[in-house]
């Protein structure tokens, strides 16, 4: 406001008088009158450009903490509060997330022959000790519901195996676990945690686990908290990819799922639970 006042008074008073009266350096007055952009403004403009680039490359998914982490990875020195201020001024924010409130069923639960080995303890010291698996629904306009089966490596949160099908059967989950097993040299002793869905409880599925030396762990009936990491991945998939698009058919959905899992989630998406690293980074470092 004082610099705007100067523009009105500069014809009436010398620059030296205005500088002394208003307490503003003469060099600053000259720069303002000449239209010169300050170094601080140039730095802010560069930072905003970098913020916008990270935000758009994440498909508008990242909020301020992940934008800040991505900038630090690029060698840009800043602070989280500064990133928050700039994002607010730019009018950009992460996709709004709905709160997920699962609850356990109070109905009588059938007896399960597989123990709940994890008991909601999702910490592992290294990779390929515990895998989690589950199925989620994907809607297409022409073919209705389709199904994605995923296998998540718990330590790195990497999707180590997945399969996609028009039908939800044992073949769907078998293909996903086979893809996961083919990516690992030795599967002996790995704990595979699933829910009690009929596909995962089938004799065919159990027989394959035994041939690969996998130990089957199962959630309590109707309690998604027991497989929270798998639920979290599918929630991210829905909010960041599936709910943002309308798939015409199975083939189009399959292409987009491949791009999200292999081209984004595993290789580029930063995870706060991993110290803002990608699943591939953690998996490769063991």
Steps between C-alpha positions, in 0.01 A plus 500: 500500500789736574651432157167586335504829694846570361368474143260786574750720689819445297428797273452733799790391723858383436576129542736577788224676698252219438757241605574676829136578576358154429800302625552318169840452338555711188614194304168334573310806380702512177442128437127545551482798265706320236273193523789277610398170666671428833709189554253380763213528250701310238575225754132477597400474134749217444373317807138534389592365158670198661201445732256509208714255301513247787127543563406443136738204460320335795167545316401752769528230768778645717428732790758734653700234695563285191563801276757616757662154510518488118666844489760391756573190286564738209748700707274805543549653846176618659276430799167325542331816629622697199367235262167509685482880467575493128253218428229690687578819306500303172166342585617140463447211740495123512197297398250502786499163671198338656551359846490122504320355805497123490354300786502141607186295458321403823347193344619151587818418310568161341807311607808572284776239479768765432637702795518878499879517517531877453242612760518851354879521543616621158865568586763283330880537523566419133334418169318179403409392848129585481268545201139617509237420238145610421247559220333828402226591251556715188197628305494529119222660294459220245573189707396595851707383796849358451745386767858576603696266728815648654793370706683761709851456642451637850844644580525713184126531419587389148235324290706192427229315309154572359243370255186642341198308375136523398411233756579464870613142551793296630685537169511878557676481837720209389636704210580793730689282750682317221617833357626596845681169549665527158652832604679346802780245498397321821148512647553247780363629831338818366175577684206573269219685675151501341138532603267201522356537149408173330770550235776517763355215703470262202683168491670591172640823642617330819671224303699754299615680817629173636701429183674839537553477877275798580339521845134600486369758749137620501309801631208464733170483318365847419796692648688702233734644764679163497608567140529879528801543270326320216184704559713816494652415162163429341362824650788695342444324168131594502547865603805574286409304188166316475269774632672757277407321177224305327625183333310399188595134510727236652794573267501872574481439874784246482726752323435771758548260791835394356609863462397581858657197669817455297553853368399702806429320828802267514756725335414865560238549772648625829370336821496685831518164685825425311665831586387647166672234293347294221419128547769409246761702693425311823466161331835527320678607818351204688 
